[in-house]
PDB file of C-alpha atoms and ligand atoms in Angstrom:
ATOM      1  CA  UNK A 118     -22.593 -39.285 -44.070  1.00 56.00           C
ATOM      2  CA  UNK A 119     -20.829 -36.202 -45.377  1.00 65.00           C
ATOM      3  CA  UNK A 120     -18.874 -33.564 -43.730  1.00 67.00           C
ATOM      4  CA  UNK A 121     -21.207 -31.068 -44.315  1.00 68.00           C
ATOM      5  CA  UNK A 122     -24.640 -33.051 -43.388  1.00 64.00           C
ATOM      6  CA  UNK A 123     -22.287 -34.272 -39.919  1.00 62.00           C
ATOM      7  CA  UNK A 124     -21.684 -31.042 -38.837  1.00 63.00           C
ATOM      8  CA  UNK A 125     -25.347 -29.933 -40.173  1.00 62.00           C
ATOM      9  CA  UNK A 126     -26.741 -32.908 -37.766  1.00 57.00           C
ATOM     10  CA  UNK A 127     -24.105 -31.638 -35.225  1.00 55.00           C
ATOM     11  CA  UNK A 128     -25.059 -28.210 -35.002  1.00 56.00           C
ATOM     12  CA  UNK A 129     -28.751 -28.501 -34.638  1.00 55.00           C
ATOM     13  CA  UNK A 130     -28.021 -31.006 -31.828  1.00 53.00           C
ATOM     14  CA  UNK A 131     -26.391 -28.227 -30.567  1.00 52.00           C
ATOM     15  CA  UNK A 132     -28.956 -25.840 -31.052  1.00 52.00           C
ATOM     16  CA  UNK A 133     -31.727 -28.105 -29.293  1.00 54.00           C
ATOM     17  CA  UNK A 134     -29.753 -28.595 -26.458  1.00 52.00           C
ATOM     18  CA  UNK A 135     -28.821 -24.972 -25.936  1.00 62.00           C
ATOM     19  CA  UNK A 136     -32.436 -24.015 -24.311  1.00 83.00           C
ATOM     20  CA  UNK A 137     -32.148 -21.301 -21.518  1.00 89.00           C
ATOM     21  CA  UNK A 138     -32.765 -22.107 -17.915  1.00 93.00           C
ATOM     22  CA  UNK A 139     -36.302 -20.513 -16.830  1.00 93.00           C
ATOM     23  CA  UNK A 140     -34.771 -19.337 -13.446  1.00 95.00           C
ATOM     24  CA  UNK A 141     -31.603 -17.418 -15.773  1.00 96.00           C
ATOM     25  CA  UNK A 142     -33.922 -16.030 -18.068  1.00 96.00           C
ATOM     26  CA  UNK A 143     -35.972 -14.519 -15.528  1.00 96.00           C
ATOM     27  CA  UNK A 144     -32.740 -13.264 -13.760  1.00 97.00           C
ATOM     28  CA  UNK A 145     -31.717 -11.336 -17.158  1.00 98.00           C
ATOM     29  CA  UNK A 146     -35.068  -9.859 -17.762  1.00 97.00           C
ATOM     30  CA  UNK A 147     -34.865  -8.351 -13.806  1.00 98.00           C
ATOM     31  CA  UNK A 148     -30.680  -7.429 -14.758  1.00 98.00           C
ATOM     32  CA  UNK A 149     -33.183  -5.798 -17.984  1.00 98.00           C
ATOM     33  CA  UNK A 150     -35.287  -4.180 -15.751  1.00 97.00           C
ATOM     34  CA  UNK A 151     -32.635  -2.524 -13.697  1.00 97.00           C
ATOM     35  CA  UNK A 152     -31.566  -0.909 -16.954  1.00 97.00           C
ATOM     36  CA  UNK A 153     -33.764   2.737 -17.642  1.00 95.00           C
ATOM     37  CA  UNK A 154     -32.375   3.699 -20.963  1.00 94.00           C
ATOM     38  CA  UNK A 155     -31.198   1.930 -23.638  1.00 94.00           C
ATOM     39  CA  UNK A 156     -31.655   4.338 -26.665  1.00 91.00           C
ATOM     40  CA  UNK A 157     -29.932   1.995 -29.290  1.00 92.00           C
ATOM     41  CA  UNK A 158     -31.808  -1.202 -28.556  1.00 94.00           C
ATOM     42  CA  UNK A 159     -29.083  -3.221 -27.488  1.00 95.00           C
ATOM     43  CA  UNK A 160     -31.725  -5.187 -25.197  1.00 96.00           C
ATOM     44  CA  UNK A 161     -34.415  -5.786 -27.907  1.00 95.00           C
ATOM     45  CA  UNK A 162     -34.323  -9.438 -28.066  1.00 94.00           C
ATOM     46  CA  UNK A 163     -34.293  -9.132 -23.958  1.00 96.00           C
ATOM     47  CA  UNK A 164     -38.297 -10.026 -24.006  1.00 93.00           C
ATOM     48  CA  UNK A 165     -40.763 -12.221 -22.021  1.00 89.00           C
ATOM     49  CA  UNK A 166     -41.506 -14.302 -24.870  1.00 85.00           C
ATOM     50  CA  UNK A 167     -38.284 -13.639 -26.618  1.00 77.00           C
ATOM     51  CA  UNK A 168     -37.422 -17.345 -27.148  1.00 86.00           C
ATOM     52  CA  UNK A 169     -34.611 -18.976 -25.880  1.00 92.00           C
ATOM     53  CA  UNK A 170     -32.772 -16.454 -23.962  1.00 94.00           C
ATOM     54  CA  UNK A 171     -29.011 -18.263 -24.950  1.00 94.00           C
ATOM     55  CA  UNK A 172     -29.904 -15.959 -28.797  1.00 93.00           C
ATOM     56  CA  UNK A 173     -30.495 -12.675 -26.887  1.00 95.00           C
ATOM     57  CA  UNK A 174     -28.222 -10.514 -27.760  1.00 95.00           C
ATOM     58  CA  UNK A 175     -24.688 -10.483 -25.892  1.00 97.00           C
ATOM     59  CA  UNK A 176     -26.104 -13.619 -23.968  1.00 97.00           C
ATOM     60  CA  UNK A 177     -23.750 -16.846 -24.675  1.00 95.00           C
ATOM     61  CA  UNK A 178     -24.906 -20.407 -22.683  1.00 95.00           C
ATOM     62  CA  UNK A 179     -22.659 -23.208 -22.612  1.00 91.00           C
ATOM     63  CA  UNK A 180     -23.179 -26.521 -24.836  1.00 78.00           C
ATOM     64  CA  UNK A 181     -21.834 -28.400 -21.649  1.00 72.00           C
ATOM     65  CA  UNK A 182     -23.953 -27.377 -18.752  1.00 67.00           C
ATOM     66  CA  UNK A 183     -26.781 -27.396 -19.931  1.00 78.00           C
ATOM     67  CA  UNK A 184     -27.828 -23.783 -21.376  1.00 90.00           C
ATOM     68  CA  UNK A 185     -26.522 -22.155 -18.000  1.00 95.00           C
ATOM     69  CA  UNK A 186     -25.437 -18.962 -19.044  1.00 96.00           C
ATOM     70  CA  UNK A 187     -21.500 -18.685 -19.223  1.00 96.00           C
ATOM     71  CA  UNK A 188     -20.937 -15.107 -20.477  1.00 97.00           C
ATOM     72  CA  UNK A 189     -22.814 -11.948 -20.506  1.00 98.00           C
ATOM     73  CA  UNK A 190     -20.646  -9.262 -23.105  1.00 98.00           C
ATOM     74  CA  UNK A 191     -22.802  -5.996 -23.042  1.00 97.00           C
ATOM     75  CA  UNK A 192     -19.867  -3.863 -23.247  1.00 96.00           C
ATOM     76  CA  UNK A 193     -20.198  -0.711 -25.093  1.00 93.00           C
ATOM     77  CA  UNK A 194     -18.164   0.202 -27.778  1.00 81.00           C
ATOM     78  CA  UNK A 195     -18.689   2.648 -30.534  1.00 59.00           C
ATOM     79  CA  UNK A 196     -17.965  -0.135 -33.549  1.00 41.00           C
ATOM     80  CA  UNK A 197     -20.973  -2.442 -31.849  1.00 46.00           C
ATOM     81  CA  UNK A 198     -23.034   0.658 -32.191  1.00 45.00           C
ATOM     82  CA  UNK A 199     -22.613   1.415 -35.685  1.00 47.00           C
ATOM     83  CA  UNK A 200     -19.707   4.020 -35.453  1.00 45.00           C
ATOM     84  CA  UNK A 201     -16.693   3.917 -37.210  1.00 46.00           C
ATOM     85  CA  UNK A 202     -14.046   3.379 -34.589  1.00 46.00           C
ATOM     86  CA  UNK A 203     -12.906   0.272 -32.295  1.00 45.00           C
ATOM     87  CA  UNK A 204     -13.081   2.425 -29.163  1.00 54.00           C
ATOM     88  CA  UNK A 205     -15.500   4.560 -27.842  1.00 56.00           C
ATOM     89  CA  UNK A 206     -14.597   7.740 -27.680  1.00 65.00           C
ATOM     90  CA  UNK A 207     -15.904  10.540 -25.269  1.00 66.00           C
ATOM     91  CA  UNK A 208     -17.570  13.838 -26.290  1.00 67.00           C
ATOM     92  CA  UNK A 209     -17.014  16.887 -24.948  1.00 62.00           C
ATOM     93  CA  UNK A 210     -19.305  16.365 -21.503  1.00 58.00           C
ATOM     94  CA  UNK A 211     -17.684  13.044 -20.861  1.00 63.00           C
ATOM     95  CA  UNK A 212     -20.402  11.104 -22.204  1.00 68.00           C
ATOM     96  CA  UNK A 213     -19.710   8.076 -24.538  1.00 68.00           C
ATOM     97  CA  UNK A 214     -20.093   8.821 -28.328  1.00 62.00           C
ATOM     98  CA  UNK A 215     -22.457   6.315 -30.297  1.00 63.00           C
ATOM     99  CA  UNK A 216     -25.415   7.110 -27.733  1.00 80.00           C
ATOM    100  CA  UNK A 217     -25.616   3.222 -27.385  1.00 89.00           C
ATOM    101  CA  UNK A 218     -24.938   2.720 -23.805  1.00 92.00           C
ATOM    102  CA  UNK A 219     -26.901   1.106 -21.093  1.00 95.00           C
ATOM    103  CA  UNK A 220     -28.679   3.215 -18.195  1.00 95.00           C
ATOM    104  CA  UNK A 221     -28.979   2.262 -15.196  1.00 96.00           C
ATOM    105  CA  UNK A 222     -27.939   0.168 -12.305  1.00 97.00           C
ATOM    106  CA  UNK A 223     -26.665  -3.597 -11.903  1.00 98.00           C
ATOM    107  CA  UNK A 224     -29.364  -5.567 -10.291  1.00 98.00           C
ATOM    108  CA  UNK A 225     -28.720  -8.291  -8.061  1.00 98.00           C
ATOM    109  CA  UNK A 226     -30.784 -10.823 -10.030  1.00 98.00           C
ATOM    110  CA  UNK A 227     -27.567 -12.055 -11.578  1.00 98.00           C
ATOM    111  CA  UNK A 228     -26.566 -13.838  -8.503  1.00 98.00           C
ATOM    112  CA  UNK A 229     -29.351 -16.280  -9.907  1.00 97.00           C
ATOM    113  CA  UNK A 230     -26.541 -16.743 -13.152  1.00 97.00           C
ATOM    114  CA  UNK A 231     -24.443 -19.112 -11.248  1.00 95.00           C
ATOM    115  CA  UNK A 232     -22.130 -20.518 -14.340  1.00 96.00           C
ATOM    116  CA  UNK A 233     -21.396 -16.714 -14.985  1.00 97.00           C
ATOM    117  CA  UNK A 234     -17.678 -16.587 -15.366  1.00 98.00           C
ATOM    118  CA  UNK A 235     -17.174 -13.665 -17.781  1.00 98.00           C
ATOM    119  CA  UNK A 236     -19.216 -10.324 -17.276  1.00 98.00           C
ATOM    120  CA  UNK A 237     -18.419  -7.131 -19.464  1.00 98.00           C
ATOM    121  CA  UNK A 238     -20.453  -3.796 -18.721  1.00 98.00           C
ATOM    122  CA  UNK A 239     -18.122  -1.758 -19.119  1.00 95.00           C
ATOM    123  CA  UNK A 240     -18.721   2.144 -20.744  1.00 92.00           C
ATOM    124  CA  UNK A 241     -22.342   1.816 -19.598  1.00 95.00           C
ATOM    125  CA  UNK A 242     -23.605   4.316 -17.073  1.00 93.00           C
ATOM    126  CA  UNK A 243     -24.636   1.620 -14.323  1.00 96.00           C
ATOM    127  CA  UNK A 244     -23.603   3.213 -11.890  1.00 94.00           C
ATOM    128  CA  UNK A 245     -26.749   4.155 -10.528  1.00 94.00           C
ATOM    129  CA  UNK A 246     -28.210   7.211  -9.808  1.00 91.00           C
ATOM    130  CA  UNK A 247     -26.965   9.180  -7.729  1.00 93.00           C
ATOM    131  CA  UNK A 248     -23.952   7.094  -8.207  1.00 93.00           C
ATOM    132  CA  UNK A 249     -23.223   3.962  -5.736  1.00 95.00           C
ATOM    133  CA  UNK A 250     -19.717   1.886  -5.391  1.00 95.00           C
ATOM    134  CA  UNK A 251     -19.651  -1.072  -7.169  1.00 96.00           C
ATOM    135  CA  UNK A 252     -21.935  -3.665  -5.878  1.00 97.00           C
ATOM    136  CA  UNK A 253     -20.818  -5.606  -3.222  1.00 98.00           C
ATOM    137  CA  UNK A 254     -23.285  -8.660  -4.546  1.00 98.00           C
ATOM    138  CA  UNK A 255     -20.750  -8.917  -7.304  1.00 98.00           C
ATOM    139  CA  UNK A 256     -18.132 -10.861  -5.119  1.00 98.00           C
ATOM    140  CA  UNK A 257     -21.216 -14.281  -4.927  1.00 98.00           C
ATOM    141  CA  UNK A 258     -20.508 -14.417  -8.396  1.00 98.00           C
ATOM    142  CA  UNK A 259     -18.180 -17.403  -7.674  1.00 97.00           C
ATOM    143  CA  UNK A 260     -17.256 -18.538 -10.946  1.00 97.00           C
ATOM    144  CA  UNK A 261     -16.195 -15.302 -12.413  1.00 98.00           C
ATOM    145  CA  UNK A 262     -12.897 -15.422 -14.749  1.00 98.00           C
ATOM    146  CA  UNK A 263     -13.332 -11.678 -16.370  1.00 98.00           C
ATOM    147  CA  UNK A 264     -14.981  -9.105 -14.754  1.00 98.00           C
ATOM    148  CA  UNK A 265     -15.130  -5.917 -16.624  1.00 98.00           C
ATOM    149  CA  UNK A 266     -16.652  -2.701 -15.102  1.00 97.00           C
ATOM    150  CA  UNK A 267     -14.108  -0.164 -16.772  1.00 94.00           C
ATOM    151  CA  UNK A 268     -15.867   3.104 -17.524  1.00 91.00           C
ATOM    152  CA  UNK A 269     -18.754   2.887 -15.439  1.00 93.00           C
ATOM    153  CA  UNK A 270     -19.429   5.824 -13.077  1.00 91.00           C
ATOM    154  CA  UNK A 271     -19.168   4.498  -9.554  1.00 94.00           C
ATOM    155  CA  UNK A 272     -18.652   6.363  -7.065  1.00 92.00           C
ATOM    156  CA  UNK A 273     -17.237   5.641  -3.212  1.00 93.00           C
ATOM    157  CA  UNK A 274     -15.207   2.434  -1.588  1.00 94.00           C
ATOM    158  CA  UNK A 275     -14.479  -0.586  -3.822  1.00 95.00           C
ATOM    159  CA  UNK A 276     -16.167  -3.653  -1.954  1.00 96.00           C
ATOM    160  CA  UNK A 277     -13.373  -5.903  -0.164  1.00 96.00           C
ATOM    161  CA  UNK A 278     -16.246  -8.495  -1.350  1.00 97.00           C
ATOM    162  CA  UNK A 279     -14.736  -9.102  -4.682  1.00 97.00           C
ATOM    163  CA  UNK A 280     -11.945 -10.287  -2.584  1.00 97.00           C
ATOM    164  CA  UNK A 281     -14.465 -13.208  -2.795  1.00 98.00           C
ATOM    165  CA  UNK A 282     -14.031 -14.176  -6.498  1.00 98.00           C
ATOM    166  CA  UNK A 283     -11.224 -16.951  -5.977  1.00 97.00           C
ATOM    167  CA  UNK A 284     -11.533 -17.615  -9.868  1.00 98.00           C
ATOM    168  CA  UNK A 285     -10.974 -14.252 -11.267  1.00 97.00           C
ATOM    169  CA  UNK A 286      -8.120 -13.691 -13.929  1.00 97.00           C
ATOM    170  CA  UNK A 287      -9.357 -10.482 -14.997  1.00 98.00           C
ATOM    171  CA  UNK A 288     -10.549  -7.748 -13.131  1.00 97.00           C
ATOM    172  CA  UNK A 289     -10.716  -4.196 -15.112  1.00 97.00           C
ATOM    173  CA  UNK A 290     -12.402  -1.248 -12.981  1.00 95.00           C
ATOM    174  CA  UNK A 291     -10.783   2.095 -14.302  1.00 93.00           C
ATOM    175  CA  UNK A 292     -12.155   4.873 -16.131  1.00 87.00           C
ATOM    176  CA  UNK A 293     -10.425   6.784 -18.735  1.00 76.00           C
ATOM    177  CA  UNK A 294     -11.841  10.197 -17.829  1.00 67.00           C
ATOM    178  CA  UNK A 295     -12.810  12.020 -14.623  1.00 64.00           C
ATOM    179  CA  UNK A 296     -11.836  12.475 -10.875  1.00 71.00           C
ATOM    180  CA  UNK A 297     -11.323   9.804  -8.573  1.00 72.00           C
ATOM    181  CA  UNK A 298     -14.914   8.390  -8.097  1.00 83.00           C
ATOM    182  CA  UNK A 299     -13.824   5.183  -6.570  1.00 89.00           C
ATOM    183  CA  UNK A 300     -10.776   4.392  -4.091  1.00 88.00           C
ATOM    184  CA  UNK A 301     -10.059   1.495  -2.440  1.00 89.00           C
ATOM    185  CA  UNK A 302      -8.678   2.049   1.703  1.00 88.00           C
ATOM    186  CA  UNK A 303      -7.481  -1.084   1.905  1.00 87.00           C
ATOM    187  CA  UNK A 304      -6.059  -3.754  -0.593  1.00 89.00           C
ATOM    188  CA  UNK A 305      -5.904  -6.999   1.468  1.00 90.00           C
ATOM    189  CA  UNK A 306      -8.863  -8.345  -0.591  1.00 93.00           C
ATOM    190  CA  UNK A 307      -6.513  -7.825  -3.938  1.00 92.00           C
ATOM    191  CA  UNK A 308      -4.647 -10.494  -2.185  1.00 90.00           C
ATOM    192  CA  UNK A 309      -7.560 -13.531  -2.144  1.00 93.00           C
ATOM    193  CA  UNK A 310      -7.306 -13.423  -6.065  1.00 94.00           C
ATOM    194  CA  UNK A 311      -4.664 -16.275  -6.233  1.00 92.00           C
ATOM    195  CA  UNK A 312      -5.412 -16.362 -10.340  1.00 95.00           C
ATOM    196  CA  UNK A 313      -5.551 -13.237 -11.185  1.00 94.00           C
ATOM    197  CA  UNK A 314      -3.250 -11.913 -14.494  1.00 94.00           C
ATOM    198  CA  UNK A 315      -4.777  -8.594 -15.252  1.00 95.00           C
ATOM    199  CA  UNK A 316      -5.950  -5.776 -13.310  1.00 93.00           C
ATOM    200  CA  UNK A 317      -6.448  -2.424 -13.685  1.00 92.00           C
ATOM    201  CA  UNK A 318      -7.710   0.252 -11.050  1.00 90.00           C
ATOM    202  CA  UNK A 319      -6.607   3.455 -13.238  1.00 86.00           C
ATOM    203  CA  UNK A 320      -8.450   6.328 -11.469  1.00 86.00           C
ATOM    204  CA  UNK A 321      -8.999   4.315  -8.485  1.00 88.00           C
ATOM    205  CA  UNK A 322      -7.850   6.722  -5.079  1.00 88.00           C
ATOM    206  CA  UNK A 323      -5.382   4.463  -3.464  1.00 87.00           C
ATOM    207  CA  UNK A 324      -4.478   7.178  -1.805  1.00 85.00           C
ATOM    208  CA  UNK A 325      -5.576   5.643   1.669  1.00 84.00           C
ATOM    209  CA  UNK A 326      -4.451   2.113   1.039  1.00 85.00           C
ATOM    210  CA  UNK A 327      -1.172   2.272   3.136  1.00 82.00           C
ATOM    211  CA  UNK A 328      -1.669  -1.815   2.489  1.00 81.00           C
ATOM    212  CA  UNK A 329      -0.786  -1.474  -1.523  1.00 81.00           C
ATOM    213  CA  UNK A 330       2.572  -2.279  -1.416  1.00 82.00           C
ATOM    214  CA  UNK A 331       1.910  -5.527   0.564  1.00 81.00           C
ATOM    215  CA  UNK A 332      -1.241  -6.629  -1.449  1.00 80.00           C
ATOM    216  CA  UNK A 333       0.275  -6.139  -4.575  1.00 79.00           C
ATOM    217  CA  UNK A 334       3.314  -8.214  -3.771  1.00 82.00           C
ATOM    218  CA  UNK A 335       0.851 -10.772  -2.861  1.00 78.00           C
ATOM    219  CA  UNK A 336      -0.266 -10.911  -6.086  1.00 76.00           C
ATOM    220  CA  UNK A 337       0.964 -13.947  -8.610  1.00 70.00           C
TER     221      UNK A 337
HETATM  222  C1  LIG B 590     -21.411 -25.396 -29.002  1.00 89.17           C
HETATM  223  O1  LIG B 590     -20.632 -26.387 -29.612  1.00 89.17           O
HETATM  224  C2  LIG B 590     -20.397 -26.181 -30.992  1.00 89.17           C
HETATM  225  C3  LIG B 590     -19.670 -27.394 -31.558  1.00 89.17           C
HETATM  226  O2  LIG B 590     -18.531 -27.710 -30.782  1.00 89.17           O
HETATM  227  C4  LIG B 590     -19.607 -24.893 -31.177  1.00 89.17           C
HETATM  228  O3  LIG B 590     -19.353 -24.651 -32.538  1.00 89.17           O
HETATM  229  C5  LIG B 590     -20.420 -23.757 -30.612  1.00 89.17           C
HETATM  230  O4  LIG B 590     -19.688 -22.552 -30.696  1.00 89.17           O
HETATM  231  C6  LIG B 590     -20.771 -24.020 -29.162  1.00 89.17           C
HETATM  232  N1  LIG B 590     -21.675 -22.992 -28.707  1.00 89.17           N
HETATM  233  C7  LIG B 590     -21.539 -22.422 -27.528  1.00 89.17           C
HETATM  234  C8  LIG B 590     -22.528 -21.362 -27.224  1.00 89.17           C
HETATM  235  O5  LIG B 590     -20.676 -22.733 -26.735  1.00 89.17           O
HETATM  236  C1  LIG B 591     -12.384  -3.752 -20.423  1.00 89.17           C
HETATM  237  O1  LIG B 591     -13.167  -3.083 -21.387  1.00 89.17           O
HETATM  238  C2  LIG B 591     -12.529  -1.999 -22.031  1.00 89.17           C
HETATM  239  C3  LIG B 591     -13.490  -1.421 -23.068  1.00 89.17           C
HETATM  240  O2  LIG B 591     -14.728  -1.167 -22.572  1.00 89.17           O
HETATM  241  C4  LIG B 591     -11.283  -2.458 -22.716  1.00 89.17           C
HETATM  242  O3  LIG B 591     -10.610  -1.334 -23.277  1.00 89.17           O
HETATM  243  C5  LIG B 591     -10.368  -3.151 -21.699  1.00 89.17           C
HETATM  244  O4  LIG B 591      -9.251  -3.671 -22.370  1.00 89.17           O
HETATM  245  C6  LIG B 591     -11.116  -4.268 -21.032  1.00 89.17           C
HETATM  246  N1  LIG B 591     -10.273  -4.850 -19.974  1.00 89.17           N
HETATM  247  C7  LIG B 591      -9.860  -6.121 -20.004  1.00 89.17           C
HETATM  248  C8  LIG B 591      -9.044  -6.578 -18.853  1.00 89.17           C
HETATM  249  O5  LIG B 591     -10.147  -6.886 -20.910  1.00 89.17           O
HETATM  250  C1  LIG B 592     -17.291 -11.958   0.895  1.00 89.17           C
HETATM  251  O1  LIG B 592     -16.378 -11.006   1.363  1.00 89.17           O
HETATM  252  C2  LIG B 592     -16.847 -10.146   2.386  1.00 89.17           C
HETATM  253  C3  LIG B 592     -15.821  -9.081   2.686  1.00 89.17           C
HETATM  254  O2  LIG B 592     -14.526  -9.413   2.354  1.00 89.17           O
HETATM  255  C4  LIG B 592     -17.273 -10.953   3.566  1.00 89.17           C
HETATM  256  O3  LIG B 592     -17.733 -10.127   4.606  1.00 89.17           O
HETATM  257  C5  LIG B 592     -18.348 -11.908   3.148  1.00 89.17           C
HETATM  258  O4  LIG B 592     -18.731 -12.711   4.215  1.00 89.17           O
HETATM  259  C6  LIG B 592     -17.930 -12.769   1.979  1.00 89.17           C
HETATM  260  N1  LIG B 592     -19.084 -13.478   1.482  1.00 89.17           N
HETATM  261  C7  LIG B 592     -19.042 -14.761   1.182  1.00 89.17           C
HETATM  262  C8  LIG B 592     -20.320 -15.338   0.657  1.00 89.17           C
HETATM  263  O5  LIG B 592     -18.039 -15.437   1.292  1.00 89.17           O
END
C-alpha cells in the first residue's frame, strides 16, 4: 500500500469514527440557543440536522474518546471575521470591531460536554443581559485545561467555584477596556488550581481580597 492511499485509508477511518455524541450535540444546540445575536454567522453549521456536530464550526471531538467533544474555540477575533488585523480592536463605544461576536449568555447545557478541557469565548458579549458574574456552573467543568472568558462583560463577584477546576492551566478573565465589572473578595479558590501556568484577572477589583498575597504565593 502507498503512503498516500495509507494515510487516505487512515483518515477516513478517522472520519467515521469521529461521529458526535447525541447527548453533546443537543448540549451545543441549547449553548446555541442561549446565544441571541450572531450577525456574522459564526453558528451556521450549529443546526438540528447539521450532521455530525464534531464539523460545526469551532467544535473539535477527540479521535480517542469517542467523538466527545474536547474543545470548543468560539473566540472572537477580527482576522476570523474577515478583518484585516490579528486582534480585535474596539471602536469608539467599546464595542468589538468586525461585528462578528456572539450575543448572549453561557448556558448551562455545557455541563452535558464532559471531555471539555479547552473553552474560548472570549470578546463575545455573554455576559448576559443585564450583565451577571461569570457562571458559577463553569467550575463542574472538571476537565478544563484553558478557560478563556477575556473580554466578556461580566459584571459582580468571580465564583470561588472555579476554585473547582483542579485541571486548569489556563485561566484568562480580563478585559482590555472598561471599569472594574468583576472583583474577586477573596482569592483562596486561586489556590485549588495546583496546575495552573497562566492567569490573568486584568480589570478584576481585588481591591477587597486582603487574601491576594497569600493565594498567590500558593500558586505553582
Ligand atoms: C484524528 O487523528 C488524525 C490522525 O492522527 C489527526 O490527523 C487528526 O487531527 C485527529 N483529529 C482530531 C479531531 O483530533
Ligand atoms: C484569551 O483570549 C484573548 C483574545 O480573545 C487572547 O488575547 C489571550 O491571549 C487569551 N488568553 C490566553 C491565556 O490564552
Ligand atoms: C465547587 O466549589 C464551590 C465553592 O468553592 C462549592 O461550594 C461547591 O460545592 C463545589 N462543587 C463541587 C461539585 O465540587
Amino acid at each position: 500500500m502507498s503512503a498516500r492511499l495509507l494515510a487516505a485509508t487512515f483518515s477516513l477511518v478517522a472520519t467515521l469514527s469521529l461521529a458526535c455524541v447525541p447527548e453533546e450535540r443537543d448540549a451545543l444546540l441549547a449553548f446555541r440557543d442561549g446565544v441571541t445575536g450572531d450577525p456574522a454567522g459564526r453558528l451556521a453549521t450549529w443546526r438540528r440536522g447539521g450532521g455530525d456536530c464534531c464539523r460545526w464550526r469551532g467544535v473539535r471531538c477527540s479521535n480517542r474518546t469517542n467523538g466527545h467533544v474536547v474543545a470548543l474555540r468560539l473566540r472572537n477575533d477580527a482576522a476570523a471575521a474577515g478583518g484585516s488585523g490579528a486582534e480585535a480592536e474596539l471602536d469608539d463605544r467599546g464595542y468589538y470591531a468586525g461585528g462578528a461576536a456572539l450575543v448572549g449568555a453561557i448556558s448551562p447545557a455545557l455541563l452535558s460536554l464532559r471531555r471539555l478541557r479547552h473553552l474560548d469565548l472570549s470578546r463575545n458579549y455573554l455576559e448576559g443581559s443585564p450583565a451577571t458574574p461569570p457562571p458559577a456552573f463553569l467550575g463542574g467543568l472538571a476537565n478544563l485545561r484553558y478557560l478563556n472568558l477575556s473580554g466578556i462583560y461580566f459584571s459582580g463577584e468571580i465564583p470561588p467555584h472555579l476554585g473547582n477546576l483542579s485541571n486548569l492551566r489556563y485561566l484568562d478573565l480580563s478585559t482590555d477596556f472598561s471599569p472594574q465589572l468583576t472583583r474577586s473578595s477573596e482569592l483562596s479558590w486561586l489556590a485549588r488550581l495546583p496546575l495552573l501556568r497562566h492567569l490573568s484577572l486584568s480589570s478584576v477589583d481585588l481591591s477587597s481580597a486582603q487574601d491576594w498575597p497569600l493565594a498567590v504565593a500558593m500558586l505553582p
